[in-house]
PDB file of C-alpha atoms in Angstrom:
ATOM      1  CA  MET A   1     212.102 -89.166  13.741  1.00 70.00           C
ATOM      2  CA  SER A   2     215.734 -89.123  14.777  1.00 78.00           C
ATOM      3  CA  ILE A   3     218.578 -89.160  12.263  1.00 86.00           C
ATOM      4  CA  ASP A   4     219.670 -92.555  13.614  1.00 85.00           C
ATOM      5  CA  THR A   5     216.236 -93.979  12.889  1.00 84.00           C
ATOM      6  CA  VAL A   6     216.221 -92.559   9.370  1.00 87.00           C
ATOM      7  CA  PHE A   7     219.643 -93.999   8.524  1.00 89.00           C
ATOM      8  CA  ALA A   8     218.818 -97.372  10.076  1.00 88.00           C
ATOM      9  CA  PHE A   9     215.602 -97.522   8.072  1.00 90.00           C
ATOM     10  CA  LEU A  10     217.322 -96.531   4.819  1.00 91.00           C
ATOM     11  CA  ALA A  11     220.016 -99.175   5.339  1.00 91.00           C
ATOM     12  CA  ALA A  12     217.386-101.864   5.924  1.00 89.00           C
ATOM     13  CA  ALA A  13     215.320-100.674   2.940  1.00 89.00           C
ATOM     14  CA  LEU A  14     218.329-100.733   0.604  1.00 90.00           C
ATOM     15  CA  PHE A  15     219.262-104.227   1.711  1.00 88.00           C
ATOM     16  CA  LEU A  16     215.709-105.481   1.156  1.00 85.00           C
ATOM     17  CA  ALA A  17     215.513-103.796  -2.260  1.00 88.00           C
ATOM     18  CA  PHE A  18     218.540-105.761  -3.471  1.00 88.00           C
ATOM     19  CA  VAL A  19     217.196-109.099  -2.175  1.00 80.00           C
ATOM     20  CA  PRO A  20     215.851-111.057  -5.200  1.00 77.00           C
ATOM     21  CA  GLY A  21     212.084-110.802  -5.456  1.00 79.00           C
ATOM     22  CA  PRO A  22     209.265-110.465  -8.001  1.00 79.00           C
ATOM     23  CA  ASP A  23     209.681-106.733  -8.531  1.00 85.00           C
ATOM     24  CA  ASN A  24     213.430-106.518  -9.097  1.00 85.00           C
ATOM     25  CA  LEU A  25     213.393-109.683 -11.223  1.00 84.00           C
ATOM     26  CA  PHE A  26     210.696-108.037 -13.327  1.00 85.00           C
ATOM     27  CA  VAL A  27     212.851-104.926 -13.723  1.00 91.00           C
ATOM     28  CA  MET A  28     215.940-106.883 -14.722  1.00 88.00           C
ATOM     29  CA  THR A  29     214.229-109.172 -17.237  1.00 85.00           C
ATOM     30  CA  GLN A  30     212.499-106.265 -18.954  1.00 85.00           C
ATOM     31  CA  ALA A  31     215.638-104.088 -18.924  1.00 89.00           C
ATOM     32  CA  ALA A  32     217.640-106.924 -20.467  1.00 85.00           C
ATOM     33  CA  LEU A  33     214.983-107.417 -23.146  1.00 81.00           C
ATOM     34  CA  ARG A  34     213.934-103.841 -23.869  1.00 83.00           C
ATOM     35  CA  GLY A  35     216.802-101.675 -22.743  1.00 86.00           C
ATOM     36  CA  ARG A  36     217.689 -99.132 -20.084  1.00 89.00           C
ATOM     37  CA  ARG A  37     214.702 -96.842 -20.669  1.00 91.00           C
ATOM     38  CA  ALA A  38     212.263 -99.716 -20.232  1.00 90.00           C
ATOM     39  CA  GLY A  39     213.897-100.820 -16.974  1.00 92.00           C
ATOM     40  CA  LEU A  40     213.818 -97.316 -15.526  1.00 94.00           C
ATOM     41  CA  THR A  41     210.230 -96.760 -16.664  1.00 94.00           C
ATOM     42  CA  ILE A  42     209.093 -99.982 -14.998  1.00 94.00           C
ATOM     43  CA  THR A  43     211.008 -98.979 -11.874  1.00 95.00           C
ATOM     44  CA  LEU A  44     209.014 -95.742 -11.740  1.00 95.00           C
ATOM     45  CA  GLY A  45     205.813 -97.754 -12.119  1.00 94.00           C
ATOM     46  CA  LEU A  46     206.759-100.111  -9.306  1.00 94.00           C
ATOM     47  CA  CYS A  47     207.624 -97.191  -7.027  1.00 94.00           C
ATOM     48  CA  THR A  48     204.274 -95.588  -7.848  1.00 95.00           C
ATOM     49  CA  GLY A  49     202.667 -98.839  -6.720  1.00 92.00           C
ATOM     50  CA  LEU A  50     204.546 -98.520  -3.425  1.00 93.00           C
ATOM     51  CA  ILE A  51     202.749 -95.213  -2.855  1.00 93.00           C
ATOM     52  CA  VAL A  52     199.484 -97.169  -2.902  1.00 90.00           C
ATOM     53  CA  HIS A  53     200.806 -99.693  -0.366  1.00 88.00           C
ATOM     54  CA  THR A  54     202.179 -96.921   1.853  1.00 89.00           C
ATOM     55  CA  THR A  55     198.814 -95.180   1.831  1.00 88.00           C
ATOM     56  CA  ALA A  56     197.025 -98.455   2.584  1.00 84.00           C
ATOM     57  CA  VAL A  57     199.239 -99.120   5.592  1.00 82.00           C
ATOM     58  CA  ALA A  58     199.123 -95.544   6.889  1.00 80.00           C
ATOM     59  CA  LEU A  59     195.321 -95.497   6.700  1.00 81.00           C
ATOM     60  CA  GLY A  60     194.901 -99.030   8.029  1.00 73.00           C
ATOM     61  CA  VAL A  61     193.481-100.534   4.831  1.00 62.00           C
ATOM     62  CA  ALA A  62     196.245-103.162   4.729  1.00 57.00           C
ATOM     63  CA  VAL A  63     194.774-104.747   7.850  1.00 67.00           C
ATOM     64  CA  ILE A  64     191.915-105.983   5.654  1.00 64.00           C
ATOM     65  CA  PHE A  65     194.323-108.103   3.596  1.00 59.00           C
ATOM     66  CA  GLN A  66     195.973-109.360   6.756  1.00 62.00           C
ATOM     67  CA  GLN A  67     192.712-110.433   8.384  1.00 69.00           C
ATOM     68  CA  SER A  68     190.520-111.359   5.418  1.00 73.00           C
ATOM     69  CA  GLU A  69     191.446-114.550   3.596  1.00 79.00           C
ATOM     70  CA  LEU A  70     188.995-113.697   0.800  1.00 77.00           C
ATOM     71  CA  ALA A  71     190.435-110.228   0.128  1.00 69.00           C
ATOM     72  CA  PHE A  72     193.969-111.576   0.243  1.00 72.00           C
ATOM     73  CA  SER A  73     193.154-114.454  -2.127  1.00 79.00           C
ATOM     74  CA  LEU A  74     191.279-112.280  -4.629  1.00 75.00           C
ATOM     75  CA  LEU A  75     194.170-109.849  -4.941  1.00 70.00           C
ATOM     76  CA  LYS A  76     196.889-112.486  -5.122  1.00 74.00           C
ATOM     77  CA  TYR A  77     195.047-114.481  -7.797  1.00 81.00           C
ATOM     78  CA  ALA A  78     194.501-111.305  -9.791  1.00 78.00           C
ATOM     79  CA  GLY A  79     198.251-110.688  -9.569  1.00 71.00           C
ATOM     80  CA  ALA A  80     199.046-114.250 -10.583  1.00 78.00           C
ATOM     81  CA  ALA A  81     196.687-113.991 -13.576  1.00 82.00           C
ATOM     82  CA  TYR A  82     198.406-110.769 -14.636  1.00 74.00           C
ATOM     83  CA  LEU A  83     201.809-112.442 -14.433  1.00 74.00           C
ATOM     84  CA  ILE A  84     200.570-115.352 -16.540  1.00 84.00           C
ATOM     85  CA  TRP A  85     199.369-112.832 -19.130  1.00 80.00           C
ATOM     86  CA  LEU A  86     202.828-111.207 -19.145  1.00 75.00           C
ATOM     87  CA  ALA A  87     204.360-114.671 -19.616  1.00 80.00           C
ATOM     88  CA  TRP A  88     202.058-115.293 -22.586  1.00 83.00           C
ATOM     89  CA  LEU A  89     203.094-111.964 -24.119  1.00 76.00           C
ATOM     90  CA  SER A  90     206.760-112.861 -23.622  1.00 74.00           C
ATOM     91  CA  PHE A  91     206.403-116.257 -25.271  1.00 81.00           C
ATOM     92  CA  ARG A  92     204.664-114.638 -28.248  1.00 78.00           C
ATOM     93  CA  ALA A  93     207.006-111.637 -28.520  1.00 71.00           C
ATOM     94  CA  LYS A  94     208.965-111.202 -31.726  1.00 70.00           C
ATOM     95  CA  PRO A  95     212.505-109.818 -31.982  1.00 62.00           C
ATOM     96  CA  THR A  96     212.633-106.040 -32.388  1.00 60.00           C
ATOM     97  CA  ALA A  97     215.274-103.556 -33.440  1.00 52.00           C
ATOM     98  CA  ALA A  98     217.298-102.166 -30.559  1.00 48.00           C
ATOM     99  CA  ASP A  99     216.366 -98.567 -31.331  1.00 46.00           C
ATOM    100  CA  SER A 100     212.639 -99.311 -31.385  1.00 48.00           C
ATOM    101  CA  ARG A 101     212.343-100.917 -27.961  1.00 50.00           C
ATOM    102  CA  ALA A 102     210.420 -98.814 -25.419  1.00 50.00           C
ATOM    103  CA  GLY A 103     211.037 -95.814 -27.648  1.00 57.00           C
ATOM    104  CA  SER A 104     207.495 -94.453 -28.024  1.00 68.00           C
ATOM    105  CA  VAL A 105     205.423 -92.587 -25.475  1.00 74.00           C
ATOM    106  CA  ARG A 106     202.700 -95.215 -25.831  1.00 81.00           C
ATOM    107  CA  GLU A 107     205.094 -98.067 -25.092  1.00 82.00           C
ATOM    108  CA  GLY A 108     206.585 -96.161 -22.165  1.00 85.00           C
ATOM    109  CA  THR A 109     203.119 -95.614 -20.716  1.00 89.00           C
ATOM    110  CA  ARG A 110     202.329 -99.310 -21.125  1.00 89.00           C
ATOM    111  CA  LEU A 111     205.495-100.310 -19.284  1.00 90.00           C
ATOM    112  CA  TYR A 112     204.845 -97.770 -16.533  1.00 93.00           C
ATOM    113  CA  LEU A 113     201.329 -99.148 -15.988  1.00 92.00           C
ATOM    114  CA  ARG A 114     202.702-102.687 -15.971  1.00 89.00           C
ATOM    115  CA  GLY A 115     205.008-101.709 -13.146  1.00 90.00           C
ATOM    116  CA  ILE A 116     202.125-100.255 -11.146  1.00 92.00           C
ATOM    117  CA  LEU A 117     199.905-103.301 -11.667  1.00 89.00           C
ATOM    118  CA  MET A 118     202.760-105.676 -10.917  1.00 85.00           C
ATOM    119  CA  ASN A 119     203.255-104.013  -7.543  1.00 87.00           C
ATOM    120  CA  ILE A 120     199.727-103.276  -6.345  1.00 88.00           C
ATOM    121  CA  THR A 121     198.389-106.757  -7.167  1.00 83.00           C
ATOM    122  CA  ASN A 122     200.811-108.325  -4.696  1.00 80.00           C
ATOM    123  CA  PRO A 123     199.098-108.217  -1.269  1.00 76.00           C
ATOM    124  CA  LYS A 124     202.293-109.433   0.397  1.00 75.00           C
ATOM    125  CA  VAL A 125     203.768-105.956  -0.128  1.00 82.00           C
ATOM    126  CA  SER A 126     201.055-104.302   1.975  1.00 79.00           C
ATOM    127  CA  ILE A 127     201.376-106.931   4.661  1.00 77.00           C
ATOM    128  CA  PHE A 128     205.164-106.554   4.620  1.00 80.00           C
ATOM    129  CA  PHE A 129     204.804-102.780   5.006  1.00 82.00           C
ATOM    130  CA  LEU A 130     202.303-103.356   7.811  1.00 77.00           C
ATOM    131  CA  ALA A 131     204.903-105.418   9.683  1.00 76.00           C
ATOM    132  CA  PHE A 132     208.019-103.457   8.697  1.00 80.00           C
ATOM    133  CA  LEU A 133     207.184 -99.742   8.866  1.00 80.00           C
ATOM    134  CA  PRO A 134     205.772 -99.618  12.442  1.00 78.00           C
ATOM    135  CA  GLN A 135     209.070-100.945  13.804  1.00 78.00           C
ATOM    136  CA  PHE A 136     210.622 -97.553  13.030  1.00 83.00           C
ATOM    137  CA  VAL A 137     207.746 -95.380  14.239  1.00 78.00           C
ATOM    138  CA  ASP A 138     208.311 -93.378  17.428  1.00 75.00           C
ATOM    139  CA  LYS A 139     204.985 -92.649  19.113  1.00 70.00           C
ATOM    140  CA  HIS A 140     206.601 -89.765  20.983  1.00 70.00           C
ATOM    141  CA  ALA A 141     208.017 -88.130  17.842  1.00 68.00           C
ATOM    142  CA  GLY A 142     204.748 -86.853  16.373  1.00 69.00           C
ATOM    143  CA  HIS A 143     201.801 -87.915  14.260  1.00 77.00           C
ATOM    144  CA  VAL A 144     202.081 -91.674  13.624  1.00 77.00           C
ATOM    145  CA  THR A 145     200.287 -91.537  10.252  1.00 80.00           C
ATOM    146  CA  LEU A 146     202.665 -88.851   8.959  1.00 84.00           C
ATOM    147  CA  GLN A 147     205.631 -90.910  10.150  1.00 85.00           C
ATOM    148  CA  MET A 148     204.280 -93.905   8.212  1.00 85.00           C
ATOM    149  CA  PHE A 149     204.027 -91.802   5.071  1.00 89.00           C
ATOM    150  CA  ALA A 150     207.568 -90.493   5.644  1.00 89.00           C
ATOM    151  CA  LEU A 151     208.944 -94.017   6.086  1.00 90.00           C
ATOM    152  CA  GLY A 152     207.097 -95.174   2.985  1.00 91.00           C
ATOM    153  CA  GLY A 153     208.633 -92.276   1.072  1.00 93.00           C
ATOM    154  CA  LEU A 154     212.111 -93.240   2.267  1.00 93.00           C
ATOM    155  CA  PHE A 155     211.482 -96.851   1.236  1.00 93.00           C
ATOM    156  CA  ILE A 156     210.446 -95.660  -2.232  1.00 94.00           C
ATOM    157  CA  VAL A 157     213.636 -93.591  -2.555  1.00 94.00           C
ATOM    158  CA  ALA A 158     215.756 -96.609  -1.571  1.00 94.00           C
ATOM    159  CA  THR A 159     213.849 -98.836  -3.998  1.00 94.00           C
ATOM    160  CA  LEU A 160     214.178 -96.318  -6.820  1.00 95.00           C
ATOM    161  CA  PHE A 161     217.948 -96.169  -6.295  1.00 95.00           C
ATOM    162  CA  ALA A 162     218.461 -99.940  -6.035  1.00 94.00           C
ATOM    163  CA  PHE A 163     216.142-100.909  -8.885  1.00 95.00           C
ATOM    164  CA  SER A 164     217.621 -98.243 -11.171  1.00 95.00           C
ATOM    165  CA  LEU A 165     221.095 -99.687 -10.610  1.00 95.00           C
ATOM    166  CA  MET A 166     219.824-103.180 -11.377  1.00 93.00           C
ATOM    167  CA  ALA A 167     218.025-101.928 -14.486  1.00 93.00           C
ATOM    168  CA  LEU A 168     221.195-100.276 -15.794  1.00 93.00           C
ATOM    169  CA  PHE A 169     223.228-103.406 -15.129  1.00 91.00           C
ATOM    170  CA  ALA A 170     220.681-105.700 -16.772  1.00 89.00           C
ATOM    171  CA  ALA A 171     220.307-103.384 -19.765  1.00 89.00           C
ATOM    172  CA  SER A 172     224.074-103.321 -20.233  1.00 86.00           C
ATOM    173  CA  ALA A 173     224.231-107.114 -20.089  1.00 79.00           C
ATOM    174  CA  GLY A 174     221.234-107.486 -22.388  1.00 74.00           C
ATOM    175  CA  ALA A 175     222.679-105.087 -24.951  1.00 70.00           C
ATOM    176  CA  ARG A 176     225.463-107.579 -25.651  1.00 66.00           C
ATOM    177  CA  PHE A 177     222.927-110.088 -26.903  1.00 61.00           C
ATOM    178  CA  GLY A 178     220.085-107.849 -28.029  1.00 55.00           C
ATOM    179  CA  GLN A 179     221.386-107.358 -31.543  1.00 55.00           C
ATOM    180  CA  SER A 180     220.796-111.028 -32.296  1.00 60.00           C
ATOM    181  CA  SER A 181     217.264-112.145 -33.169  1.00 67.00           C
ATOM    182  CA  ALA A 182     218.013-115.622 -31.861  1.00 67.00           C
ATOM    183  CA  ALA A 183     219.265-114.204 -28.558  1.00 65.00           C
ATOM    184  CA  GLN A 184     216.148-112.058 -28.238  1.00 67.00           C
ATOM    185  CA  LYS A 185     213.966-115.118 -28.726  1.00 72.00           C
ATOM    186  CA  VAL A 186     215.848-116.941 -25.985  1.00 73.00           C
ATOM    187  CA  MET A 187     215.590-113.967 -23.603  1.00 71.00           C
ATOM    188  CA  ASN A 188     211.860-113.678 -24.291  1.00 73.00           C
ATOM    189  CA  LYS A 189     211.414-117.346 -23.442  1.00 78.00           C
ATOM    190  CA  ILE A 190     213.455-116.898 -20.257  1.00 75.00           C
ATOM    191  CA  ALA A 191     211.316-113.891 -19.309  1.00 72.00           C
ATOM    192  CA  GLY A 192     208.182-115.978 -19.899  1.00 77.00           C
ATOM    193  CA  VAL A 193     209.468-118.740 -17.632  1.00 81.00           C
ATOM    194  CA  VAL A 194     210.351-116.158 -14.951  1.00 73.00           C
ATOM    195  CA  PHE A 195     206.837-114.695 -15.102  1.00 73.00           C
ATOM    196  CA  LEU A 196     205.264-118.151 -14.826  1.00 81.00           C
ATOM    197  CA  GLY A 197     207.473-118.921 -11.838  1.00 79.00           C
ATOM    198  CA  LEU A 198     206.509-115.653 -10.160  1.00 70.00           C
ATOM    199  CA  ALA A 199     202.833-116.338 -10.865  1.00 75.00           C
ATOM    200  CA  LEU A 200     203.100-119.778  -9.251  1.00 81.00           C
ATOM    201  CA  LYS A 201     204.930-118.326  -6.249  1.00 73.00           C
ATOM    202  CA  LEU A 202     202.325-115.598  -5.784  1.00 68.00           C
ATOM    203  CA  ALA A 203     199.367-117.963  -6.259  1.00 77.00           C
ATOM    204  CA  THR A 204     200.684-120.379  -3.615  1.00 78.00           C
ATOM    205  CA  THR A 205     201.791-117.763  -1.088  1.00 70.00           C
ATOM    206  CA  GLN A 206     200.095-117.605   2.287  1.00 68.00           C
ATOM    207  CA  ARG A 207     199.365-114.633   4.518  1.00 60.00           C
TER     208      ARG A 207
END
């Protein structure tokens, strides 16, 4: 791929990463509630999920979700159910001390896995990659599959950068209110409402 193509793709990927969507809203709500480490951990999980979508597109698996209404519906409803579960956890969450949030290895692993599940259970990501990545592939520049993997890797780098910035910003904003138990309760309720909204959006989305 040419340098011009790489820079054009990175610019587009960065712009798209900053556009409000389920993944970056998830990062910001959790960073505001749990702190910087939680936001960055979830970001790593989401980017790991993007590896799955990149592989699916490069190998042609994503076509199944584009052409099969059943496969698309099963995955999107699984994602919506997971989001509803996260909303339920948020509504039930109790205030915690600032230094105990996302501090253990076990909690970090849980947040990382949440990020992965949040990403891979959204079939729209694979379909988006299926439409977006080929636009930057040059059939005369080499192996198309390897180019798809390279573009997916660049998209992950752009997402990691953008989401990390948003996580740091949200964590900084959340820290101003996180010392208050009442404020934590409010933020948990807001997070629950956000998750329910995302679940509704995902459940009603069309291919």
